């Protein structure tokens, strides 16, 4: 099980370089080696005399990995990189295994058979059957491929649950880490899909959803490699949102191998819903939540987040669940109490707290019992903490509440109308954060810099004014 301990490590600034000294550093070094060998083709067992060459190689592979995951490309195993390496993922490498033969693997027939050779005890048999069937349907719906399930004997794609070493040179690693793998099209083991039985398989949002992993692995069975696009099913990290769909890139990849589905109907406009990855410089960009955490700003949108820092590098969205599995489905509101080093995330009527780089014990909690919101409040739109006064403002529809973080109680006389005390920003707030004593409100595609002391708008900005957009 991946835990939330990875949380604020992400902004626990700093990186260190090889060689490492302490035990944990030794573990990290081993993990980096292991990860790069498994997923980036780093050669095993380099000799002592080749130490310099070997560390250059590691740096090169690290850069490749960082680029793939949209991290800062430092060539160093910084905290952020280590976090991504600790996340659950597909066991298939991100780079092609045999550089010398850049051929594509594909089936020579478009009708294929599959067989489920054994079942996981985690789920009823019929659930497994159903999820596997759906995974096939996902791909047959967009391609010329057709699939038939067989119950005995030979089949093109064999589907099995295995433990540890299962004699294919790709032993499973126990809970977490690599979840499953699949072989590119070919004879015998080609096309087969293996799930790590030491994972807990589910048919819901709990880790790990079998349909989601099966649909991804099947992509490999059909000949598709990992796609460097967080919105695609063929992205290597486990980022489950509840809604499994193929992105345009996934569809393009399968159609490049087998051709698109032939229909008699006239071509309709594409209605495939792309799992939308927000674009930082989209002028219509809106946000769910924004908060400062130490010196960086974090912008949340659906299941993605974007961080700005002072490096002035180009910024990109990343999957929330890659870093914070529990709140990976998205957040409605977030705020920081900097002097206590605490950050709070809200989704629906639940909220989570983190202290430094650690999730706080006893969460999620309920906003009604903790803050005293009435039952009709189902979610928080936006929240911000004001350092000087120790008050936190919660925005819900056209009203706002004020909470005293020291007395741990809601101030009396609330809720009040937003337009009364924050004139000009409109009736509803998507997100808000505090910087240098000012509030920055996000309302639709607009952003207002607001002075809470004078109750005046100081400037009107685009929502993406904090990014390096031209
Ligand atoms: C495949 O297409 C059919 C018909 O459009 C649809 O009902 C079904 O949900 C699709 N299956 C998957 C797994 O997306
Ligand atoms: Zn994969
Ligand atoms: Zn295997």
Short mmCIF file of C-alpha atoms and ligand atoms in Angstrom, two decimals:
data_model
loop_
_atom_site.label_atom_id
_atom_site.label_comp_id
_atom_site.label_asym_id
_atom_site.label_seq_id
_atom_site.Cartn_x
_atom_site.Cartn_y
_atom_site.Cartn_z
CA UNK A 1 0.00 0.00 0.00
CA UNK A 2 1.41 3.38 -0.89
CA UNK A 3 0.92 5.69 2.04
CA UNK A 4 0.58 9.39 2.38
CA UNK A 5 4.00 9.72 3.92
CA UNK A 6 5.14 10.82 0.51
CA UNK A 7 3.07 13.91 0.84
CA UNK A 8 4.91 17.04 1.66
CA UNK A 9 8.24 15.47 0.86
CA UNK A 10 7.42 16.89 -2.49
CA UNK A 11 8.05 20.32 -1.23
CA UNK A 12 10.64 19.31 1.33
CA UNK A 13 13.11 21.16 -0.79
CA UNK A 14 16.56 20.00 -1.50
CA UNK A 15 18.34 17.20 -3.14
CA UNK A 16 21.42 15.30 -2.32
CA UNK A 17 23.87 13.64 -4.54
CA UNK A 18 25.67 10.35 -4.63
CA UNK A 19 27.52 8.97 -2.80
CA UNK A 20 25.12 8.60 0.07
CA UNK A 21 26.16 8.12 3.66
CA UNK A 22 23.33 7.08 5.98
CA UNK A 23 21.32 3.88 5.81
CA UNK A 24 18.23 5.48 4.35
CA UNK A 25 20.38 7.07 1.70
CA UNK A 26 21.86 3.68 0.96
CA UNK A 27 18.34 2.34 0.56
CA UNK A 28 17.45 5.18 -1.76
CA UNK A 29 20.56 4.58 -3.85
CA UNK A 30 19.59 0.94 -4.19
CA UNK A 31 16.04 1.90 -5.09
CA UNK A 32 17.22 4.32 -7.77
CA UNK A 33 19.55 1.68 -9.26
CA UNK A 34 16.80 -0.86 -9.18
CA UNK A 35 14.20 1.41 -10.73
CA UNK A 36 16.48 2.53 -13.53
CA UNK A 37 17.52 -1.06 -14.26
CA UNK A 38 13.94 -2.21 -14.35
CA UNK A 39 12.31 0.62 -16.27
CA UNK A 40 15.09 2.53 -18.04
CA UNK A 41 17.46 -0.17 -19.19
CA UNK A 42 20.33 0.77 -16.90
CA UNK A 43 22.89 -1.98 -17.15
CA UNK A 44 23.36 -4.19 -14.15
CA UNK A 45 26.60 -4.69 -12.22
CA UNK A 46 29.07 -2.08 -13.34
CA UNK A 47 32.67 -2.64 -12.35
CA UNK A 48 34.60 -0.57 -9.81
CA UNK A 49 36.97 0.77 -12.40
CA UNK A 50 34.03 2.11 -14.31
CA UNK A 51 32.66 4.13 -11.41
CA UNK A 52 32.74 7.52 -13.09
CA UNK A 53 31.21 6.14 -16.24
CA UNK A 54 28.59 4.37 -14.18
CA UNK A 55 27.51 7.51 -12.28
CA UNK A 56 27.31 9.40 -15.58
CA UNK A 57 25.06 6.66 -16.86
CA UNK A 58 22.86 6.87 -13.78
CA UNK A 59 22.56 10.64 -14.20
CA UNK A 60 21.67 10.19 -17.86
CA UNK A 61 18.97 7.64 -17.07
CA UNK A 62 17.67 9.80 -14.24
CA UNK A 63 17.25 12.68 -16.66
CA UNK A 64 15.38 10.43 -19.02
CA UNK A 65 13.06 9.32 -16.22
CA UNK A 66 12.53 12.88 -14.95
CA UNK A 67 11.67 14.03 -18.42
CA UNK A 68 9.20 11.20 -18.87
CA UNK A 69 7.36 12.09 -15.65
CA UNK A 70 7.46 15.84 -16.19
CA UNK A 71 9.74 16.44 -13.20
CA UNK A 72 12.56 18.93 -12.98
CA UNK A 73 15.35 17.47 -15.09
CA UNK A 74 18.28 17.54 -12.69
CA UNK A 75 19.95 14.18 -13.24
CA UNK A 76 19.98 13.90 -9.45
CA UNK A 77 17.84 11.69 -7.22
CA UNK A 78 16.08 14.64 -5.57
CA UNK A 79 13.19 14.21 -3.15
CA UNK A 80 10.57 14.62 -5.85
CA UNK A 81 12.16 12.01 -8.09
CA UNK A 82 12.44 9.53 -5.22
CA UNK A 83 8.75 10.03 -4.46
CA UNK A 84 7.72 9.22 -7.98
CA UNK A 85 9.93 6.14 -7.94
CA UNK A 86 8.16 4.92 -4.82
CA UNK A 87 4.74 5.13 -6.44
CA UNK A 88 2.89 2.07 -7.72
CA UNK A 89 3.18 1.59 -11.45
CA UNK A 90 3.13 -0.81 -14.37
CA UNK A 91 6.00 -3.27 -14.42
CA UNK A 92 6.74 -2.79 -18.11
CA UNK A 93 9.80 -0.59 -18.87
CA UNK A 94 9.32 2.99 -20.07
CA UNK A 95 12.00 2.66 -22.72
CA UNK A 96 12.20 -0.03 -25.36
CA UNK A 97 14.26 -2.99 -24.28
CA UNK A 98 16.10 -3.54 -27.51
CA UNK A 99 17.25 -0.28 -29.02
CA UNK A 100 18.88 -2.01 -31.96
CA UNK A 101 15.64 -3.41 -33.31
CA UNK A 102 13.15 -0.57 -33.39
CA UNK A 103 10.44 -2.73 -34.88
CA UNK A 104 6.91 -2.50 -33.69
CA UNK A 105 5.24 -5.54 -32.28
CA UNK A 106 1.78 -6.34 -33.50
CA UNK A 107 -0.54 -9.25 -34.05
CA UNK A 108 -0.90 -10.50 -37.60
CA UNK A 109 -4.60 -11.18 -37.07
CA UNK A 110 -7.29 -8.83 -35.86
CA UNK A 111 -9.30 -11.55 -34.16
CA UNK A 112 -7.70 -12.74 -30.95
CA UNK A 113 -8.56 -15.13 -28.15
CA UNK A 114 -7.96 -14.80 -24.43
CA UNK A 115 -8.18 -17.06 -21.42
CA UNK A 116 -8.13 -16.33 -17.70
CA UNK A 117 -5.94 -19.11 -16.27
CA UNK A 118 -6.49 -18.40 -12.57
CA UNK A 119 -8.32 -15.98 -10.30
CA UNK A 120 -7.44 -13.68 -7.42
CA UNK A 121 -9.05 -14.47 -4.05
CA UNK A 122 -9.52 -10.71 -3.56
CA UNK A 123 -12.65 -10.54 -5.71
CA UNK A 124 -15.63 -12.69 -6.70
CA UNK A 125 -14.90 -14.61 -9.88
CA UNK A 126 -17.73 -12.92 -11.78
CA UNK A 127 -16.29 -9.48 -10.96
CA UNK A 128 -12.93 -10.49 -12.39
CA UNK A 129 -14.63 -11.87 -15.52
CA UNK A 130 -16.62 -8.70 -15.94
CA UNK A 131 -13.68 -6.34 -15.48
CA UNK A 132 -11.48 -8.28 -17.88
CA UNK A 133 -14.28 -8.31 -20.43
CA UNK A 134 -14.68 -4.55 -20.12
CA UNK A 135 -10.96 -4.05 -20.58
CA UNK A 136 -11.16 -5.88 -23.92
CA UNK A 137 -14.23 -3.93 -24.90
CA UNK A 138 -12.48 -0.65 -24.24
CA UNK A 139 -9.93 -1.46 -26.96
CA UNK A 140 -12.25 -3.27 -29.38
CA UNK A 141 -14.58 -0.28 -29.27
CA UNK A 142 -12.03 1.94 -30.97
CA UNK A 143 -10.22 -0.50 -33.25
CA UNK A 144 -10.80 -3.27 -35.77
CA UNK A 145 -9.75 -5.81 -33.17
CA UNK A 146 -12.21 -8.40 -31.90
CA UNK A 147 -11.76 -10.75 -28.98
CA UNK A 148 -13.21 -14.06 -27.93
CA UNK A 149 -12.89 -15.58 -24.51
CA UNK A 150 -11.96 -19.26 -24.38
CA UNK A 151 -12.14 -21.51 -21.36
CA UNK A 152 -9.47 -24.08 -22.08
CA UNK A 153 -6.39 -24.76 -24.14
CA UNK A 154 -4.47 -22.33 -26.26
CA UNK A 155 -5.24 -18.62 -26.44
CA UNK A 156 -3.34 -15.62 -27.74
CA UNK A 157 -3.57 -13.72 -24.48
CA UNK A 158 -3.31 -15.65 -21.22
CA UNK A 159 -4.26 -13.75 -18.08
CA UNK A 160 -2.86 -14.89 -14.73
CA UNK A 161 -2.22 -13.85 -11.14
CA UNK A 162 1.27 -14.69 -9.89
CA UNK A 163 3.50 -14.32 -6.85
CA UNK A 164 7.12 -13.18 -6.88
CA UNK A 165 9.27 -15.27 -9.21
CA UNK A 166 7.05 -16.89 -11.80
CA UNK A 167 9.70 -17.94 -14.29
CA UNK A 168 9.50 -15.18 -16.83
CA UNK A 169 12.57 -13.24 -15.73
CA UNK A 170 10.35 -10.52 -14.28
CA UNK A 171 9.68 -11.46 -10.66
CA UNK A 172 7.01 -9.50 -8.85
CA UNK A 173 8.08 -7.35 -5.93
CA UNK A 174 5.34 -7.82 -3.34
CA UNK A 175 2.83 -5.14 -2.35
CA UNK A 176 3.16 -1.77 -4.10
CA UNK A 177 5.86 -1.04 -6.70
CA UNK A 178 5.23 -2.98 -9.90
CA UNK A 179 1.58 -4.04 -10.01
CA UNK A 180 1.39 -6.04 -13.21
CA UNK A 181 3.12 -6.56 -16.54
CA UNK A 182 2.31 -7.75 -20.00
CA UNK A 183 4.26 -8.98 -23.00
CA UNK A 184 4.15 -7.43 -26.42
CA UNK A 185 2.44 -9.46 -29.18
CA UNK A 186 4.14 -12.68 -30.14
CA UNK A 187 4.11 -16.45 -29.80
CA UNK A 188 3.96 -18.29 -26.49
CA UNK A 189 4.34 -15.76 -23.67
CA UNK A 190 3.77 -12.90 -26.14
CA UNK A 191 0.61 -10.97 -25.31
CA UNK A 192 0.21 -12.54 -21.87
CA UNK A 193 -0.80 -10.47 -18.86
CA UNK A 194 0.42 -11.13 -15.30
CA UNK A 195 -0.96 -9.48 -12.18
CA UNK A 196 0.97 -9.36 -8.91
CA UNK A 197 -1.17 -11.43 -6.53
CA UNK A 198 0.40 -9.73 -3.54
CA UNK A 199 -1.54 -6.59 -4.42
CA UNK A 200 -5.09 -6.23 -3.17
CA UNK A 201 -7.31 -6.10 -6.25
CA UNK A 202 -10.60 -4.22 -6.11
CA UNK A 203 -13.49 -3.17 -8.28
CA UNK A 204 -13.65 0.35 -6.85
CA UNK A 205 -11.45 3.29 -5.95
CA UNK A 206 -9.41 1.40 -3.38
CA UNK A 207 -5.96 0.28 -4.43
CA UNK A 208 -5.76 -1.38 -6.92
CA UNK A 209 -8.59 -1.27 -9.40
CA UNK A 210 -8.35 -4.40 -11.54
CA UNK A 211 -10.23 -3.02 -14.55
CA UNK A 212 -7.92 -0.04 -14.79
CA UNK A 213 -4.72 -2.11 -14.53
CA UNK A 214 -6.09 -4.78 -16.90
CA UNK A 215 -7.04 -2.20 -19.52
CA UNK A 216 -3.55 -0.68 -19.33
CA UNK A 217 -1.76 -4.03 -19.54
CA UNK A 218 -3.93 -5.10 -22.44
CA UNK A 219 -2.60 -2.06 -24.30
CA UNK A 220 0.85 -3.67 -24.05
CA UNK A 221 -0.53 -7.08 -25.12
CA UNK A 222 -1.74 -5.37 -28.27
CA UNK A 223 1.64 -3.73 -28.95
CA UNK A 224 1.50 -0.28 -27.37
CA UNK A 225 4.35 1.15 -25.31
CA UNK A 226 4.10 3.65 -22.48
CA UNK A 227 2.86 7.07 -23.44
CA UNK A 228 4.36 10.21 -22.00
CA UNK A 229 1.05 11.91 -21.28
CA UNK A 230 -0.55 11.89 -17.90
CA UNK A 231 -4.07 11.81 -19.35
CA UNK A 232 -3.48 8.57 -21.24
CA UNK A 233 -4.32 5.09 -20.09
CA UNK A 234 -0.86 4.03 -21.29
CA UNK A 235 0.89 6.35 -18.81
CA UNK A 236 2.99 4.04 -16.62
CA UNK A 237 1.98 5.29 -13.15
CA UNK A 238 -1.14 4.12 -11.36
CA UNK A 239 -3.42 7.16 -11.45
CA UNK A 240 -6.95 5.96 -10.96
CA UNK A 241 -9.69 8.54 -11.02
CA UNK A 242 -12.79 6.41 -11.30
CA UNK A 243 -13.43 7.04 -14.94
CA UNK A 244 -11.47 4.88 -17.35
CA UNK A 245 -11.19 6.20 -20.85
CA UNK A 246 -8.79 6.11 -23.73
CA UNK A 247 -7.17 9.41 -24.61
CA UNK A 248 -6.75 10.54 -28.20
CA UNK A 249 -3.10 9.46 -27.89
CA UNK A 250 -4.10 5.95 -26.79
CA UNK A 251 -6.52 5.69 -29.72
CA UNK A 252 -3.94 7.00 -32.14
CA UNK A 253 -1.47 4.38 -30.92
CA UNK A 254 -3.85 1.43 -31.41
CA UNK A 255 -5.04 2.74 -34.77
CA UNK A 256 -1.45 3.12 -35.96
CA UNK A 257 -1.05 -0.63 -35.46
CA UNK A 258 -4.36 -2.02 -36.68
CA UNK A 259 -6.33 0.76 -38.30
CA UNK A 260 -9.46 2.45 -37.00
CA UNK A 261 -12.81 0.83 -36.50
CA UNK A 262 -14.74 0.54 -39.75
CA UNK A 263 -18.29 1.76 -39.45
CA UNK A 264 -20.95 2.27 -42.08
CA UNK A 265 -22.13 5.39 -40.41
CA UNK A 266 -20.94 8.72 -41.82
CA UNK A 267 -18.07 10.11 -39.81
CA UNK A 268 -19.40 11.94 -36.82
CA UNK A 269 -17.47 14.53 -34.92
CA UNK A 270 -15.24 12.85 -32.34
CA UNK A 271 -17.19 12.48 -29.14
CA UNK A 272 -14.60 10.53 -27.21
CA UNK A 273 -14.21 12.35 -23.97
CA UNK A 274 -10.54 12.97 -23.38
CA UNK A 275 -9.52 12.88 -19.74
CA UNK A 276 -8.70 16.55 -19.85
CA UNK A 277 -5.24 17.48 -18.75
CA UNK A 278 -5.36 21.21 -18.12
CA UNK A 279 -3.01 23.42 -20.07
CA UNK A 280 -1.14 25.95 -17.96
CA UNK A 281 -1.38 28.70 -20.57
CA UNK A 282 -4.98 28.09 -21.60
CA UNK A 283 -6.67 31.49 -21.27
CA UNK A 284 -9.89 29.79 -20.14
CA UNK A 285 -8.20 27.94 -17.30
CA UNK A 286 -10.09 27.75 -14.01
CA UNK A 287 -9.01 26.17 -10.73
CA UNK A 288 -10.55 24.04 -7.97
CA UNK A 289 -8.14 25.13 -5.26
CA UNK A 290 -4.92 27.08 -4.84
CA UNK A 291 -2.65 27.24 -1.82
CA UNK A 292 0.77 28.35 -0.87
CA UNK A 293 3.00 25.75 0.75
CA UNK A 294 6.19 27.20 2.15
CA UNK A 295 7.47 29.23 -0.77
CA UNK A 296 5.71 27.49 -3.64
CA UNK A 297 2.21 27.88 -5.01
CA UNK A 298 0.09 24.82 -5.74
CA UNK A 299 -2.79 25.01 -8.21
CA UNK A 300 -5.32 22.17 -8.30
CA UNK A 301 -7.57 21.24 -11.20
CA UNK A 302 -9.51 17.97 -11.36
CA UNK A 303 -7.02 15.22 -10.71
CA UNK A 304 -4.04 17.37 -11.62
CA UNK A 305 -1.91 19.94 -9.91
CA UNK A 306 0.67 22.42 -10.99
CA UNK A 307 3.39 23.91 -8.82
CA UNK A 308 5.26 27.11 -9.40
CA UNK A 309 8.59 27.72 -7.81
CA UNK A 310 11.23 30.38 -8.19
CA UNK A 311 13.19 28.47 -10.82
CA UNK A 312 11.12 30.14 -13.56
CA UNK A 313 11.15 26.90 -15.49
CA UNK A 314 8.31 25.98 -17.72
CA UNK A 315 5.62 24.48 -15.56
CA UNK A 316 3.44 21.50 -16.26
CA UNK A 317 0.51 19.73 -14.67
CA UNK A 318 1.11 16.51 -12.81
CA UNK A 319 -1.26 13.89 -11.38
CA UNK A 320 -2.29 14.58 -7.79
CA UNK A 321 -2.40 10.89 -6.97
CA UNK A 322 1.16 10.44 -8.09
CA UNK A 323 2.06 12.40 -4.98
CA UNK A 324 -1.01 12.26 -2.73
CA UNK A 325 -2.91 9.04 -3.37
CA UNK A 326 -5.68 9.76 -0.87
CA UNK A 327 -6.72 13.08 -2.32
CA UNK A 328 -5.87 12.01 -5.86
CA UNK A 329 -9.43 12.34 -7.13
CA UNK A 330 -9.23 16.09 -6.70
CA UNK A 331 -9.67 18.77 -4.04
CA UNK A 332 -12.32 21.44 -3.59
CA UNK A 333 -10.32 23.72 -1.34
CA UNK A 334 -6.94 23.92 0.39
CA UNK A 335 -5.18 26.20 2.83
CA UNK A 336 -1.95 26.46 4.72
CA UNK A 337 -1.20 27.58 8.26
CA UNK A 338 2.44 28.41 7.64
CA UNK A 339 3.56 29.01 11.22
CA UNK A 340 2.33 25.55 12.21
CA UNK A 341 3.58 24.02 9.02
CA UNK A 342 0.12 22.57 8.38
CA UNK A 343 -1.79 22.13 5.14
CA UNK A 344 -5.43 21.15 4.79
CA UNK A 345 -7.17 19.60 1.79
CA UNK A 346 -10.96 19.46 1.42
CA UNK A 347 -13.08 17.21 -0.74
CA UNK A 348 -16.83 16.97 -0.24
CA UNK A 349 -17.49 16.94 3.48
CA UNK A 350 -14.13 15.38 4.28
CA UNK A 351 -10.76 16.98 4.93
CA UNK A 352 -7.18 15.85 5.45
CA UNK A 353 -4.35 17.53 7.34
CA UNK A 354 -0.63 17.28 6.84
CA UNK A 355 2.16 18.39 9.10
CA UNK A 356 5.45 19.10 7.44
CA UNK A 357 6.04 16.08 5.29
CA UNK A 358 3.72 13.82 7.29
CA UNK A 359 0.01 13.13 7.05
CA UNK A 360 -1.55 13.93 10.41
CA UNK A 361 -3.06 11.09 12.35
CA UNK A 362 -6.82 10.66 12.51
CA UNK A 363 -7.86 12.00 9.10
CA UNK A 364 -10.00 12.37 7.06
CA UNK A 365 -12.35 14.20 9.38
CA UNK A 366 -15.75 15.65 8.82
CA UNK A 367 -16.23 19.37 8.21
CA UNK A 368 -19.51 19.45 10.14
CA UNK A 369 -18.24 18.00 13.39
CA UNK A 370 -14.81 19.68 13.21
CA UNK A 371 -15.66 23.20 12.10
CA UNK A 372 -19.36 23.37 12.89
CA UNK A 373 -20.73 23.76 9.39
CA UNK A 374 -24.46 23.13 9.15
CA UNK A 375 -25.54 19.89 7.52
CA UNK A 376 -26.68 21.58 4.34
CA UNK A 377 -23.08 22.53 3.52
CA UNK A 378 -21.95 19.65 1.32
CA UNK A 379 -18.61 21.04 0.18
CA UNK A 380 -16.27 23.99 0.59
CA UNK A 381 -15.56 26.03 -2.54
CA UNK A 382 -12.44 27.78 -1.28
CA UNK A 383 -10.52 28.44 1.92
CA UNK A 384 -7.72 30.74 3.04
CA UNK A 385 -5.93 31.40 6.30
CA UNK A 386 -4.98 34.89 7.39
CA UNK A 387 -1.74 34.84 9.33
CA UNK A 388 -2.07 38.13 11.23
CA UNK A 389 -5.48 37.37 12.68
CA UNK A 390 -5.34 33.60 13.00
CA UNK A 391 -8.64 33.39 11.13
CA UNK A 392 -9.57 31.04 8.31
CA UNK A 393 -12.16 32.06 5.74
CA UNK A 394 -14.35 29.42 4.15
CA UNK A 395 -16.30 30.21 1.00
CA UNK A 396 -19.45 28.20 0.27
CA UNK A 397 -21.70 29.25 -2.63
CA UNK A 398 -22.47 32.98 -2.12
CA UNK A 399 -21.59 33.03 1.59
CA UNK A 400 -18.50 32.83 3.72
CA UNK A 401 -17.67 31.67 7.26
CA UNK A 402 -14.83 32.80 9.51
CA UNK A 403 -13.13 30.30 11.77
CA UNK A 404 -10.79 31.05 14.66
CA UNK A 405 -7.86 28.64 14.54
CA UNK A 406 -6.81 29.46 18.12
CA UNK A 407 -10.19 29.16 19.81
CA UNK A 408 -11.01 26.30 17.44
CA UNK A 409 -14.48 27.63 16.82
CA UNK A 410 -16.49 29.39 14.18
CA UNK A 411 -16.86 33.13 14.84
CA UNK A 412 -20.39 34.22 15.62
CA UNK A 413 -22.47 36.11 13.10
CA UNK A 414 -21.52 33.89 10.17
CA UNK A 415 -22.19 33.05 7.38
CA UNK A 416 -22.21 36.43 5.69
CA UNK A 417 -22.72 37.31 2.06
CA UNK A 418 -19.51 37.35 0.00
CA UNK A 419 -20.56 40.51 -1.85
CA UNK A 420 -20.85 42.34 1.48
CA UNK A 421 -17.24 42.01 2.60
CA UNK A 422 -15.44 41.16 -0.63
CA UNK A 423 -17.12 43.59 -3.01
CA UNK A 424 -16.39 43.23 -6.69
CA UNK A 425 -15.18 39.64 -6.86
CA UNK A 426 -18.60 38.25 -7.71
CA UNK A 427 -20.90 35.91 -5.87
CA UNK A 428 -18.92 32.72 -5.92
CA UNK A 429 -15.28 31.77 -5.42
CA UNK A 430 -13.45 28.81 -6.99
CA UNK A 431 -10.18 29.17 -5.11
CA UNK A 432 -8.26 31.63 -2.97
CA UNK A 433 -4.81 31.93 -1.44
CA UNK A 434 -2.95 34.46 0.63
CA UNK A 435 0.33 36.15 -0.27
CA UNK A 436 2.00 39.10 1.48
CA UNK A 437 -1.23 39.96 3.27
CA UNK A 438 -3.33 40.03 0.09
CA UNK A 439 -5.98 37.54 -0.92
CA UNK A 440 -5.95 36.26 -4.49
CA UNK A 441 -9.43 35.14 -5.50
CA UNK A 442 -10.07 32.87 -8.48
CA UNK A 443 -13.55 33.24 -9.92
CA UNK A 444 -14.04 31.57 -13.28
CA UNK A 445 -11.33 32.77 -15.65
CA UNK A 446 -10.59 35.84 -13.54
CA UNK A 447 -8.25 36.39 -10.66
CA UNK A 448 -8.56 39.32 -8.26
CA UNK A 449 -5.85 40.65 -6.00
CA UNK A 450 -7.79 41.84 -2.96
CA UNK A 451 -6.72 43.84 0.09
CA UNK A 452 -8.70 42.50 3.06
CA UNK A 453 -7.83 45.56 5.16
CA UNK A 454 -9.30 48.15 2.83
CA UNK A 455 -11.78 45.70 1.24
CA UNK A 456 -10.70 46.76 -2.20
CA UNK A 457 -9.69 45.01 -5.38
CA UNK A 458 -6.16 46.02 -6.28
CA UNK A 459 -5.83 44.32 -9.63
CA UNK A 460 -7.60 42.04 -12.06
CA UNK A 461 -5.47 39.24 -13.47
CA UNK A 462 -5.78 36.15 -15.64
CA UNK A 463 -5.99 32.90 -13.69
CA UNK A 464 -2.63 31.80 -15.04
CA UNK A 465 -0.78 35.03 -14.22
CA UNK A 466 1.57 33.05 -11.95
CA UNK A 467 2.90 30.91 -14.79
CA UNK A 468 5.45 31.74 -17.36
CA UNK A 469 2.96 32.23 -20.23
CA UNK A 470 3.63 34.53 -23.13
C1 LIG B 1 -18.17 0.21 -25.92
O1 LIG B 1 -19.15 0.82 -26.73
C2 LIG B 1 -20.49 0.60 -26.33
C3 LIG B 1 -21.40 1.18 -27.38
O2 LIG B 1 -21.07 2.49 -27.64
C4 LIG B 1 -20.72 1.18 -24.94
O3 LIG B 1 -22.02 0.98 -24.50
C5 LIG B 1 -19.73 0.56 -23.97
O4 LIG B 1 -19.85 1.16 -22.68
C6 LIG B 1 -18.31 0.71 -24.48
N1 LIG B 1 -17.45 -0.05 -23.60
C7 LIG B 1 -16.46 0.48 -22.89
C8 LIG B 1 -15.73 -0.44 -22.01
O5 LIG B 1 -16.14 1.65 -22.94
ZN1 LIG B 2 2.49 -0.35 -18.69
ZN1 LIG B 3 5.17 -12.24 -15.36
#
